[in-house]
């Protein structure tokens, strides 16, 4: 069995408890739950008590938890975990059965292939990204609160690594080419520019991540494409599916 869901933002109890997700009783560690980014379970500067509790809780579930990264993750901490080869692609091992599926990888799970590519541009930074090292940080922080627009703090609640690097994008194209540009599933956080337009019109500007995914959309054969980021559940097309709280079975 493989289930997939959208952003969790470290809010795990309701979606994954046995009352709302009773199917887990039939699952084993060879079954998977995939989160389409904004996992939020690796967020603080160090693994604090709350994070440790939830990561250990997932490790104790009957299934293996997999996530791609969204924009709201501590990308510096994610990068500090050991990288392992796992089912054809690279993962960061957060726990033995809590794995970060890295960008640009193709995994084979239960005879299905998955191309994974996390990351996205944050939309909730209209108030800017403050630098804690800035000598005027305190006054700027006060101003940001007063303006009332959402803002973030570099290395505390925002990380430049939310957007992919050139190398990650190249690696993705190489790994797809090695699979004849054909996969069963694509799992991303944001979506291709054209899917974004179908979803929200001109509300969001295309950026280099959505353009890269557009290139993939136009060159890769896939059965279904699952993504998160936009906080809604919607079949944008028959193949392109936005997930938020819904937890659906795909295998
Ligand atoms: Fe999100």
PDB file of C-alpha atoms in Angstrom, residues 6 31 50 53 56 59 62 68 104 115 124 127 153 161 173 185 216 230 234 241 248:
ATOM      1  CA  UNK A   6      -0.394  17.231   1.278  1.00  0.00           C
ATOM      2  CA  UNK A  31       4.110   0.186   2.990  1.00  0.00           C
ATOM      3  CA  UNK A  50       8.469  17.995  20.605  1.00  0.00           C
ATOM      4  CA  UNK A  53       8.533  12.881  20.157  1.00  0.00           C
ATOM      5  CA  UNK A  56       9.866   8.735  17.171  1.00  0.00           C
ATOM      6  CA  UNK A  59       9.148   5.588  13.546  1.00  0.00           C
ATOM      7  CA  UNK A  62       3.343   0.400  11.191  1.00  0.00           C
ATOM      8  CA  UNK A  68       9.705  15.559   0.031  1.00  0.00           C
ATOM      9  CA  UNK A 104      15.647  14.994  -8.580  1.00  0.00           C
ATOM     10  CA  UNK A 115      10.159  11.145  -9.482  1.00  0.00           C
ATOM     11  CA  UNK A 124       3.944  34.267   2.623  1.00  0.00           C
ATOM     12  CA  UNK A 127       6.671  41.584   4.852  1.00  0.00           C
ATOM     13  CA  UNK A 153      13.616  35.409   9.541  1.00  0.00           C
ATOM     14  CA  UNK A 161      17.445  26.287   0.237  1.00  0.00           C
ATOM     15  CA  UNK A 173      16.901  15.658 -15.698  1.00  0.00           C
ATOM     16  CA  UNK A 185       4.212   9.212 -10.407  1.00  0.00           C
ATOM     17  CA  UNK A 216       9.490  18.232 -16.961  1.00  0.00           C
ATOM     18  CA  UNK A 230      -1.328  25.612  -2.418  1.00  0.00           C
ATOM     19  CA  UNK A 234      -8.211  19.623  -6.210  1.00  0.00           C
ATOM     20  CA  UNK A 241      -3.630  16.504  -8.406  1.00  0.00           C
ATOM     21  CA  UNK A 248      -5.412   8.975  -0.502  1.00  0.00           C
TER      22      UNK A 248
END
